[in-house]
Amino acid sequence: MTIKQIPTQPFSDQRPGTSGLRKKVTRFQQPHYLENFVQSIFDSVGDIQGKTIVVGGDGRYYNQQAIQIIIRMAAANGIGRVMVGRAGLLSTPAASTVIRKYRTHGGIILSASHNPGGPDGDFGIKYNTANGGPAPEKITEAIYQRSREIEHYLILDSIDTPLDQCGSYSVGNMTVEVIDPVADYAELMEELFDFDAIHDLLTGGFALRFDAMHAITGPYAREILENRLGAAAGTVMNGNPLPDFGGHHPDPNLAHAKALVEQLFSEEGPDFGAASDGDGDRNMILGKNFYVTPSDSLALLTANANLVPGYQKGIAGVARSMPTSLAVDRVAERLGIDCYETPTGWKFFGNLMDAGKVTLCGEESFGTGSSHIREKDGLWAVLFWLNILAARKQSVADIVQQHWAEYGRNFYTRHDYEEVDMEEAQGIMEHLEQQFPTLTGRRLGSYRVEQCDNFSYTDPVDGSTSSSQGIRILFEGGSRIVYRLSGTGTVGATLRVYIESYDPDPRNHQQDPQQALEPLIDIAVELGQIDSRTGRTRPSVIT
Ligand code: VG1
Ligand code: CO
């Protein structure tokens, strides 16, 4: 087997976004495209000679081919050992678990998460460091800079490695270890949660449905919920991972997990429903006839963490991404712990967790997690909820409504305008910034603008700064409008508008958020001139 040095030329579009490099499958299939990026990773993440890395993905189209290329390139670049999930599968939280447990140098995760898959869908790749978390901006920028000057890459001339059975294989001087993708993760979950109490709940007449959306969590959910926790066979729906996710968006929200939502909102529906995304790091939580917003979920997990064995020692602090609602801030205040506000994307939580400042964190985009790993974790959130339900013996709706009565309700919604022309989207952002000087103090409807800015974050641990992270219009009394452009889309621009208000009065808590927020939604559209600039009269997706 010989090591080949292949001449190549840089591609100009390999800057990682919110969560790695995401492009159409067809872009990744172009000669040298994946190889250039992988070589740029190997050149930018420190000395990898003889080291171990983890590789796995969400099973989407092109996953297996990409893994074979990465294995051959790893061997040619002097890596000592690659740990791969069987069949090339590893959920994002499982990859983070394995990187940490076996103290590896890092890992490569192949996923475009909630983006659709298949030959015409999306593919993605990202690097995680030794703490198990997404590489910080310092490293993603180094990878990007390397990709702009790359002239060749190294690859071993060898046959494919069999990935369908656990075992060890030699590829040149490197070892490939094919591991059970579920075992280490399931073991970690058993350490954190009261499996006996959840088992009693699930075998005592409490009905649960979990929608794996034909994505990675099927095998994890079956093993944990059905095999270990005794949930009825068939609890996990759409449990077989498919390369194109059955043609759907594997995005666990009210729009894309429709079948599950319909079950939970029916007469004979189950008591609890949950779904996860393409790579298993997101979660949606539903009760009977009840939807829990991700922001409320984070607040609730924090308020009830004392009921869960893995968190009974206490919560060091919490963190949320800037657009995530302020519900968790109120819980943190009451608990007397710090609450950090970071830019969007999990890579910003890692430093806070490594420094012991934060135990729980979350995002409005159906992401919650804790310092047990360094990624958000879909099934973990589901188990956390089940543990709370087992301890409190109340319905989801009762628990959430009680929480609102205690803390007040943060009404919240996100309106996404997808596949907008990039220039139009940037025009909206510029137009908003131009209004800053005249906005502060201005009255808009019944709201008065208290402050507006483009969010900038200085990491309290390493002092690094990230600017232009989203436009915030903050109103007196705690209402907010936030505008951001997505960093995970692959076609045009996606404009995200996040709208929030706070109401302490329980008499108003039953309102529909779209109604409660209507005046603010109108202000958001008007301030951004969204309809006239994009020609859209309504958002593509409301969550
Ligand atoms: C979106 C979400 C963000 C999340 C990111 C990755 O990013 O808004 O909160 O961290 O996806 O999630 P953006 O830049 O499109 O708004 V995942 O589950 O796609 O890895
Ligand atoms: Co995801």
Coordinates of C-alpha atoms and ligand atoms in Angstrom, one line a residue:
M1 CA 0.0 0.0 0.0
T2 CA 1.5 3.3 -1.0
I3 CA 0.9 6.8 0.2
K4 CA -0.1 9.1 -2.7
Q5 CA 0.4 12.8 -2.7
I6 CA -2.4 14.2 -4.9
P7 CA -2.0 17.7 -6.3
T8 CA -5.1 19.9 -5.8
Q9 CA -6.3 23.4 -5.9
P10 CA -8.2 25.4 -3.2
F11 CA -12.0 25.8 -3.2
S12 CA -13.0 29.2 -2.0
D13 CA -16.1 28.1 -0.1
Q14 CA -14.8 26.0 2.7
R15 CA -15.4 28.3 5.7
P16 CA -17.2 26.3 8.4
G17 CA -20.5 27.8 9.5
T18 CA -22.5 27.6 12.8
S19 CA -21.7 23.8 12.9
G20 CA -19.1 22.7 10.4
L21 CA -19.0 22.8 6.6
R22 CA -22.4 22.2 5.1
K23 CA -23.0 21.9 1.3
K24 CA -25.0 20.0 -1.2
V25 CA -24.0 16.4 -1.5
T26 CA -23.2 17.1 -5.2
R27 CA -20.6 19.8 -4.1
F28 CA -19.0 17.3 -1.7
Q29 CA -18.8 14.7 -4.5
Q30 CA -16.8 17.0 -6.7
P31 CA -13.2 15.6 -7.1
H32 CA -10.9 16.7 -4.3
Y33 CA -13.6 18.7 -2.4
L34 CA -14.0 16.5 0.7
E35 CA -10.3 15.6 0.5
N36 CA -9.2 19.2 0.6
F37 CA -11.2 19.9 3.7
V38 CA -10.1 16.8 5.5
Q39 CA -6.4 17.6 4.7
S40 CA -7.0 21.1 6.0
I41 CA -8.4 19.6 9.2
F42 CA -5.4 17.3 9.7
D43 CA -3.0 20.3 9.0
S44 CA -4.7 22.5 11.6
V45 CA -5.4 20.5 14.7
G46 CA -2.0 20.0 16.2
D47 CA 0.4 17.0 16.1
I48 CA -1.7 14.0 15.0
Q49 CA 1.2 11.5 14.5
G50 CA 0.2 8.2 16.2
K51 CA -2.9 9.8 17.8
T52 CA -6.4 8.4 17.9
I53 CA -9.4 10.1 16.3
V54 CA -13.1 9.2 16.3
V55 CA -15.1 9.1 13.0
G56 CA -18.8 8.6 12.5
G57 CA -21.9 10.2 11.0
D58 CA -25.6 10.3 10.9
G59 CA -26.0 7.8 8.2
R60 CA -27.1 10.1 5.5
Y61 CA -26.3 9.7 1.8
Y62 CA -22.5 9.8 1.2
N63 CA -21.7 8.9 4.8
Q64 CA -20.0 5.6 4.1
Q65 CA -18.0 6.8 1.0
A66 CA -16.8 9.8 3.0
I67 CA -15.7 7.7 5.9
Q68 CA -13.6 5.4 3.6
I69 CA -11.9 8.4 2.2
I70 CA -11.2 9.8 5.7
I71 CA -9.8 6.5 6.9
R72 CA -7.4 6.3 3.9
M73 CA -6.3 9.9 4.4
A74 CA -5.9 9.4 8.2
A75 CA -3.6 6.4 7.5
A76 CA -1.6 8.5 5.0
N77 CA -1.2 11.4 7.5
G78 CA 0.3 9.2 10.2
I79 CA -2.7 8.9 12.5
G80 CA -2.3 5.8 14.8
R81 CA -5.9 4.7 15.3
V82 CA -9.4 5.6 14.0
M83 CA -12.4 4.6 16.1
V84 CA -15.5 4.3 13.8
G85 CA -19.1 3.5 14.8
R86 CA -20.4 0.3 13.2
A87 CA -21.7 0.9 9.7
G88 CA -20.2 4.4 10.0
L89 CA -22.9 5.5 12.4
L90 CA -22.4 7.7 15.5
S91 CA -24.9 10.2 16.7
T92 CA -23.3 13.6 17.5
P93 CA -23.7 13.1 21.3
A94 CA -22.3 9.6 21.0
A95 CA -19.3 10.8 19.1
S96 CA -18.7 13.4 21.8
T97 CA -19.1 10.6 24.5
V98 CA -16.5 8.4 22.7
I99 CA -14.0 11.2 22.2
R100 CA -14.1 12.0 25.9
K101 CA -14.3 8.4 27.3
Y102 CA -11.3 7.2 25.3
R103 CA -9.4 10.5 25.6
T104 CA -8.8 10.7 21.9
H105 CA -7.2 13.6 20.1
G106 CA -10.5 14.6 18.6
G107 CA -13.1 13.4 16.1
I108 CA -14.7 14.0 12.7
I109 CA -18.5 14.1 12.6
L110 CA -20.3 13.7 9.3
S111 CA -23.7 15.3 9.4
A112 CA -25.8 18.1 8.1
S113 CA -28.0 17.6 11.1
H114 CA -31.6 18.8 10.5
N115 CA -31.0 19.5 6.8
P116 CA -32.6 17.1 4.3
G117 CA -30.4 14.2 2.9
G118 CA -30.2 12.1 -0.2
P119 CA -28.3 12.5 -3.5
D120 CA -29.8 16.0 -3.9
G121 CA -29.8 16.8 -0.2
D122 CA -27.1 18.2 2.1
F123 CA -23.9 16.8 3.6
G124 CA -21.7 18.1 6.3
I125 CA -18.4 17.6 8.1
K126 CA -17.1 19.1 11.3
Y127 CA -14.1 18.6 13.7
N128 CA -14.5 18.2 17.4
T129 CA -11.6 18.6 19.8
A130 CA -10.4 16.5 22.7
N131 CA -13.0 17.8 25.1
G132 CA -15.6 16.3 22.8
G133 CA -17.0 19.6 21.6
P134 CA -17.1 21.4 18.3
A135 CA -13.8 23.1 17.5
P136 CA -13.8 26.7 18.6
E137 CA -13.6 29.5 16.0
K138 CA -9.8 29.8 16.4
I139 CA -9.5 26.3 14.9
T140 CA -12.4 26.5 12.4
E141 CA -10.8 29.7 11.0
A142 CA -7.4 28.0 10.8
I143 CA -9.0 25.1 8.9
Y144 CA -10.5 27.6 6.5
Q145 CA -7.3 29.5 6.0
R146 CA -5.5 26.2 5.3
S147 CA -8.2 25.3 2.7
R148 CA -7.4 28.5 0.8
E149 CA -3.8 27.6 0.2
I150 CA -3.8 23.8 0.0
E151 CA -1.8 22.4 -2.8
H152 CA -1.9 18.6 -2.2
Y153 CA -3.3 16.0 0.1
L154 CA -2.2 12.6 1.3
I155 CA -4.2 9.4 0.8
L156 CA -3.3 5.8 1.1
D157 CA -3.9 3.6 -1.9
S158 CA -5.9 0.8 -0.2
I159 CA -9.2 -1.1 -0.4
D160 CA -12.3 -0.2 1.7
T161 CA -12.3 -1.2 5.3
P162 CA -15.3 -3.4 6.3
L163 CA -17.4 -1.4 8.8
D164 CA -20.4 -3.7 9.3
Q165 CA -19.0 -5.7 12.2
C166 CA -17.2 -4.6 15.4
G167 CA -13.5 -5.5 15.3
S168 CA -10.0 -4.3 14.5
Y169 CA -8.5 -3.8 11.1
S170 CA -5.1 -2.7 9.8
V171 CA -5.0 0.0 7.1
G172 CA -1.3 0.7 6.4
N173 CA 0.3 1.3 9.7
M174 CA -3.0 2.5 11.2
T175 CA -5.6 0.6 13.2
V176 CA -9.3 1.0 12.5
E177 CA -11.4 -0.1 15.4
V178 CA -15.1 -0.6 14.6
I179 CA -17.1 0.0 17.7
D180 CA -20.7 -0.5 18.8
P181 CA -22.2 3.0 18.3
V182 CA -24.7 2.8 21.1
A183 CA -23.0 1.0 24.1
D184 CA -20.8 3.8 25.5
Y185 CA -23.6 6.4 25.2
A186 CA -26.2 4.1 26.8
E187 CA -23.9 3.4 29.7
L188 CA -23.4 7.2 30.3
M189 CA -27.2 7.7 30.3
E190 CA -27.5 5.0 33.0
E191 CA -25.1 6.8 35.2
L192 CA -27.0 10.1 35.0
F193 CA -30.6 9.1 35.3
D194 CA -32.8 7.0 37.6
F195 CA -33.4 4.1 35.2
D196 CA -35.4 2.1 37.9
A197 CA -37.9 5.0 38.4
I198 CA -38.2 5.6 34.6
H199 CA -38.7 1.8 34.1
D200 CA -41.5 1.8 36.7
L201 CA -43.1 4.7 34.9
L202 CA -42.9 3.2 31.4
T203 CA -44.2 -0.2 32.5
G204 CA -46.9 1.3 34.7
G205 CA -49.4 2.5 32.1
F206 CA -47.6 5.7 31.0
A207 CA -47.5 5.8 27.2
L208 CA -44.6 7.2 25.3
R209 CA -43.9 7.8 21.6
F210 CA -40.4 8.7 20.2
D211 CA -40.0 9.8 16.6
A212 CA -36.5 9.1 15.3
M213 CA -37.5 10.6 12.0
H214 CA -35.6 7.9 10.0
A215 CA -32.4 9.4 11.3
I216 CA -29.6 8.4 13.7
T217 CA -31.4 8.1 17.0
G218 CA -33.5 5.0 16.0
P219 CA -31.0 2.4 17.3
Y220 CA -30.2 4.5 20.4
A221 CA -33.8 5.0 21.3
R222 CA -34.7 1.4 20.8
E223 CA -31.9 0.2 23.0
I224 CA -32.4 2.7 25.7
L225 CA -36.2 3.2 25.8
E226 CA -37.5 -0.2 24.7
N227 CA -34.7 -2.6 25.7
R228 CA -33.4 -1.1 28.9
L229 CA -36.3 1.0 30.2
G230 CA -39.1 -1.4 29.3
A231 CA -41.2 0.9 27.0
A232 CA -43.5 -1.1 24.7
A233 CA -42.2 -2.4 21.4
G234 CA -43.1 0.1 18.8
T235 CA -42.6 3.1 21.1
V236 CA -39.9 4.2 18.7
M237 CA -41.4 5.3 15.4
N238 CA -39.4 5.8 12.1
G239 CA -36.6 3.9 13.9
N240 CA -34.6 2.7 10.9
P241 CA -32.0 5.2 9.7
L242 CA -32.4 5.9 6.0
P243 CA -29.8 7.7 3.8
D244 CA -32.5 10.2 2.7
F245 CA -34.5 10.2 6.0
G246 CA -37.5 8.9 4.0
G247 CA -37.5 12.2 2.0
H248 CA -38.3 14.4 5.0
H249 CA -36.5 17.1 6.9
P250 CA -35.2 15.3 10.0
D251 CA -36.0 18.4 12.1
P252 CA -37.9 17.8 15.3
N253 CA -40.4 20.7 15.3
L254 CA -44.1 21.2 14.9
A255 CA -43.8 21.6 11.2
H256 CA -41.6 18.6 10.3
A257 CA -42.6 16.0 13.0
K258 CA -46.3 16.2 12.0
A259 CA -47.3 12.6 12.5
L260 CA -46.0 12.6 16.0
V261 CA -47.7 15.9 16.8
E262 CA -51.0 14.6 15.5
Q263 CA -50.8 11.6 17.8
L264 CA -50.1 13.7 20.9
F265 CA -52.9 16.0 20.0
S266 CA -55.5 13.2 19.6
E267 CA -58.1 11.7 22.0
E268 CA -56.3 8.4 22.4
G269 CA -52.8 9.9 22.2
P270 CA -49.9 8.9 24.4
D271 CA -48.8 10.8 27.6
F272 CA -45.5 12.0 26.3
G273 CA -43.9 12.4 22.9
A274 CA -40.4 13.3 21.7
A275 CA -38.5 13.5 18.5
S276 CA -34.8 14.0 17.5
D277 CA -33.0 15.3 14.5
G278 CA -30.7 13.9 11.8
D279 CA -27.6 13.6 14.0
G280 CA -29.4 13.1 17.4
D281 CA -28.5 16.3 19.2
R282 CA -31.9 18.1 19.0
N283 CA -35.1 17.3 20.8
M284 CA -38.7 18.2 20.8
I285 CA -40.8 17.6 23.9
L286 CA -44.6 17.1 23.8
G287 CA -47.1 16.3 26.5
K288 CA -50.7 15.2 25.9
N289 CA -52.2 18.1 23.9
F290 CA -49.2 20.2 24.9
Y291 CA -46.0 21.5 23.2
V292 CA -43.1 22.6 25.3
T293 CA -40.9 25.3 23.7
P294 CA -37.2 24.5 23.8
S295 CA -36.5 27.7 25.8
D296 CA -39.1 26.7 28.4
S297 CA -37.7 23.2 28.5
L298 CA -34.2 24.5 29.4
A299 CA -35.8 26.5 32.2
L300 CA -37.7 23.5 33.5
L301 CA -34.8 21.2 33.4
T302 CA -32.8 23.7 35.4
A303 CA -35.6 24.2 37.9
N304 CA -36.1 20.4 38.4
A305 CA -32.5 19.2 38.2
N306 CA -32.5 18.4 41.9
L307 CA -34.8 15.4 41.0
V308 CA -32.2 13.8 38.8
P309 CA -29.4 11.7 40.3
G310 CA -26.7 13.0 37.9
Y311 CA -27.4 16.6 38.9
Q312 CA -28.2 16.4 42.6
K313 CA -24.8 17.7 43.5
G314 CA -26.1 21.0 42.1
I315 CA -25.9 23.2 39.0
A316 CA -22.7 25.3 38.7
G317 CA -24.4 27.7 36.3
V318 CA -26.4 27.8 33.0
A319 CA -25.9 29.2 29.6
R320 CA -28.2 30.0 26.7
S321 CA -27.6 31.3 23.2
M322 CA -28.5 34.9 22.7
P323 CA -31.7 34.4 20.7
T324 CA -33.0 31.8 23.3
S325 CA -35.7 33.1 25.5
L326 CA -35.0 34.6 28.9
A327 CA -37.0 31.9 30.8
V328 CA -33.9 30.2 32.1
D329 CA -32.5 33.5 33.4
R330 CA -35.3 33.7 35.9
V331 CA -34.7 30.3 37.2
A332 CA -30.9 31.0 37.5
E333 CA -31.7 34.1 39.4
R334 CA -33.8 32.3 41.9
L335 CA -31.2 29.5 42.3
G336 CA -28.5 32.1 42.8
I337 CA -26.4 30.8 39.9
D338 CA -24.8 32.5 36.9
C339 CA -26.5 32.6 33.5
Y340 CA -24.3 33.2 30.5
E341 CA -25.5 34.5 27.1
T342 CA -23.5 33.2 24.2
P343 CA -23.7 33.5 20.4
T344 CA -25.6 30.8 18.5
G345 CA -23.9 27.4 18.1
W346 CA -22.7 24.8 20.6
K347 CA -19.0 25.7 20.2
F348 CA -19.4 28.6 22.6
F349 CA -20.6 26.5 25.5
G350 CA -17.4 24.3 25.6
N351 CA -15.1 26.8 27.3
L352 CA -17.7 27.6 30.0
M353 CA -18.2 23.9 30.7
D354 CA -14.5 23.0 30.7
A355 CA -14.0 25.9 33.2
G356 CA -16.7 24.5 35.5
K357 CA -18.8 27.6 35.1
V358 CA -21.8 25.9 33.5
T359 CA -23.7 22.6 34.0
L360 CA -26.7 23.0 31.8
C361 CA -27.1 24.9 28.5
G362 CA -29.5 25.2 25.6
E363 CA -30.7 26.9 22.5
E364 CA -34.1 27.9 21.2
S365 CA -33.5 25.6 18.2
F366 CA -34.5 22.4 20.0
G367 CA -31.1 22.0 21.7
T368 CA -30.4 21.2 25.3
G369 CA -27.5 19.6 27.0
S370 CA -25.1 19.5 29.9
S371 CA -21.5 19.1 30.9
H372 CA -21.8 15.2 30.6
I373 CA -20.5 15.8 27.0
R374 CA -19.8 18.8 24.9
E375 CA -22.6 18.6 22.4
K376 CA -26.3 19.1 22.7
D377 CA -28.0 15.8 23.3
G378 CA -31.5 14.9 22.1
L379 CA -32.1 11.6 24.0
W380 CA -30.5 13.0 27.1
A381 CA -33.2 15.7 27.2
V382 CA -35.9 13.1 26.7
L383 CA -34.5 11.0 29.6
F384 CA -34.2 14.1 31.8
W385 CA -37.9 14.8 31.2
L386 CA -38.9 11.2 31.9
N387 CA -36.9 11.3 35.1
I388 CA -38.8 14.5 36.2
L389 CA -42.1 12.9 35.2
A390 CA -41.3 9.8 37.1
A391 CA -40.4 11.8 40.2
R392 CA -43.2 14.4 40.1
K393 CA -46.0 12.1 38.9
Q394 CA -47.8 15.0 37.1
S395 CA -48.6 15.6 33.5
V396 CA -46.3 17.6 31.2
A397 CA -48.9 20.3 30.9
D398 CA -49.3 20.6 34.7
I399 CA -45.6 20.9 35.3
V400 CA -45.1 23.6 32.7
Q401 CA -48.2 25.6 33.7
Q402 CA -47.1 25.4 37.3
H403 CA -43.7 26.7 36.2
W404 CA -45.2 29.7 34.4
A405 CA -47.4 30.5 37.5
E406 CA -44.2 30.6 39.6
Y407 CA -41.9 32.4 37.2
G408 CA -44.1 34.1 34.6
R409 CA -44.3 33.1 31.0
N410 CA -41.9 34.0 28.3
F411 CA -44.0 34.0 25.1
Y412 CA -41.7 33.0 22.3
T413 CA -41.6 32.3 18.6
R414 CA -39.1 32.1 15.7
H415 CA -40.1 33.0 12.2
D416 CA -37.8 31.7 9.5
Y417 CA -37.7 33.0 5.9
E418 CA -35.8 30.4 3.9
E419 CA -34.0 30.6 0.6
V420 CA -34.1 34.3 0.5
D421 CA -31.8 36.0 -1.9
M422 CA -28.5 36.6 -0.1
E423 CA -28.3 40.3 -1.0
E424 CA -31.8 40.9 0.0
A425 CA -31.2 39.3 3.4
Q426 CA -28.0 41.3 3.9
G427 CA -29.9 44.4 2.9
I428 CA -32.4 43.8 5.7
M429 CA -29.6 43.4 8.2
E430 CA -28.0 46.6 7.0
H431 CA -31.2 48.5 7.0
L432 CA -31.8 47.5 10.6
E433 CA -28.4 48.6 11.7
Q434 CA -28.8 52.0 10.0
Q435 CA -31.8 52.6 12.1
F436 CA -30.0 52.1 15.4
P437 CA -29.2 55.8 16.0
T438 CA -32.9 56.8 15.9
L439 CA -34.4 53.7 17.5
T440 CA -33.3 53.9 21.1
G441 CA -36.0 55.6 23.1
R442 CA -38.5 55.4 20.3
R443 CA -42.1 54.2 20.8
L444 CA -43.3 51.4 18.5
G445 CA -46.9 50.6 19.2
S446 CA -47.1 50.1 22.9
Y447 CA -43.4 49.2 23.2
R448 CA -40.5 51.5 23.8
V449 CA -37.0 50.6 22.5
E450 CA -34.6 50.5 25.4
Q451 CA -31.5 49.4 23.5
C452 CA -30.4 48.0 20.2
D453 CA -27.1 46.5 19.0
N454 CA -25.4 43.8 16.9
F455 CA -24.6 41.2 19.6
S456 CA -20.9 40.8 20.4
Y457 CA -19.5 38.2 22.8
T458 CA -16.3 38.0 24.7
D459 CA -15.5 34.6 26.0
P460 CA -15.0 34.9 29.8
V461 CA -12.5 32.0 29.8
D462 CA -10.1 32.8 26.9
G463 CA -11.0 36.4 26.1
S464 CA -11.8 35.7 22.4
T465 CA -14.4 38.0 20.8
S466 CA -17.1 37.1 18.3
S467 CA -18.9 40.1 16.8
S468 CA -22.0 40.6 14.5
Q469 CA -23.8 37.7 16.1
G470 CA -27.3 39.0 15.6
I471 CA -29.3 42.2 15.8
R472 CA -31.1 42.8 19.0
I473 CA -34.0 45.2 19.6
L474 CA -34.6 45.2 23.3
F475 CA -37.8 46.8 24.7
E476 CA -38.5 48.2 28.1
G477 CA -40.2 45.4 30.2
G478 CA -38.1 42.6 28.7
S479 CA -39.7 42.0 25.2
R480 CA -37.2 41.5 22.4
I481 CA -36.9 41.1 18.7
V482 CA -33.7 39.4 17.3
Y483 CA -32.7 39.1 13.7
R484 CA -29.9 36.7 12.5
L485 CA -28.8 35.1 9.2
S486 CA -28.5 31.3 9.5
G487 CA -25.1 29.7 9.3
T488 CA -26.2 26.2 8.4
G489 CA -28.3 26.6 5.3
T490 CA -27.0 25.7 1.8
V491 CA -29.3 27.6 -0.5
G492 CA -29.4 31.4 -0.5
A493 CA -29.9 32.9 3.0
T494 CA -32.2 32.0 5.8
L495 CA -33.4 35.0 7.8
R496 CA -34.4 34.1 11.4
V497 CA -36.5 36.4 13.4
Y498 CA -36.9 35.6 17.1
I499 CA -39.7 37.3 19.0
E500 CA -40.3 37.3 22.7
S501 CA -42.4 38.9 25.4
Y502 CA -42.8 38.3 29.1
D503 CA -46.0 38.1 31.1
P504 CA -46.1 37.5 34.8
D505 CA -49.9 37.3 35.0
P506 CA -51.2 33.6 35.0
R507 CA -54.6 34.8 33.7
N508 CA -52.9 35.4 30.3
H509 CA -50.8 32.3 30.2
Q510 CA -53.2 30.2 28.1
Q511 CA -52.9 32.5 25.1
D512 CA -51.5 31.2 21.9
P513 CA -48.0 32.6 21.4
Q514 CA -48.7 33.8 17.9
Q515 CA -51.6 35.8 19.2
A516 CA -49.8 37.1 22.3
L517 CA -46.9 38.2 20.1
E518 CA -48.8 39.6 17.2
P519 CA -48.1 43.2 17.8
L520 CA -44.3 42.5 18.1
I521 CA -44.4 40.3 15.0
D522 CA -45.9 43.2 13.1
I523 CA -43.2 45.5 14.4
A524 CA -40.5 43.0 13.4
V525 CA -41.7 42.7 9.8
E526 CA -42.1 46.5 9.5
L527 CA -38.7 47.4 11.1
G528 CA -36.9 45.0 8.8
Q529 CA -39.1 45.9 5.7
I530 CA -39.2 42.1 5.3
D531 CA -42.2 41.9 3.0
S532 CA -41.2 44.7 0.6
R533 CA -37.5 43.5 0.5
T534 CA -38.2 39.8 0.0
G535 CA -41.6 39.7 -1.6
R536 CA -42.6 37.3 1.2
T537 CA -45.9 37.8 3.0
R538 CA -45.3 35.1 5.6
P539 CA -42.4 33.1 7.0
S540 CA -41.5 29.7 5.5
V541 CA -41.4 28.0 9.0
I542 CA -42.8 29.1 12.3
T543 CA -41.5 27.4 15.5
Ligands
VG1_1 C1 -28.9 26.4 13.7 C2 -29.5 26.8 15.0 C3 -28.5 26.7 16.1 C4 -27.8 25.4 16.1 C5 -27.3 25.0 14.7 C6 -26.7 23.6 14.7 O1 -28.0 27.3 13.3 O2 -30.2 28.0 14.9 O3 -29.0 27.1 17.3 O4 -26.7 25.4 17.0 O5 -28.3 25.1 13.8 O6 -27.7 22.7 15.1 P1 -28.3 28.5 12.3 O7 -26.9 29.2 12.1 O8 -28.8 27.9 11.1 O9 -29.3 29.4 13.0 V1 -27.6 21.1 14.5 O10 -28.6 20.2 15.3 O11 -28.0 21.5 12.9 O12 -26.0 20.7 14.4
CO2 CO -28.4 18.3 14.9

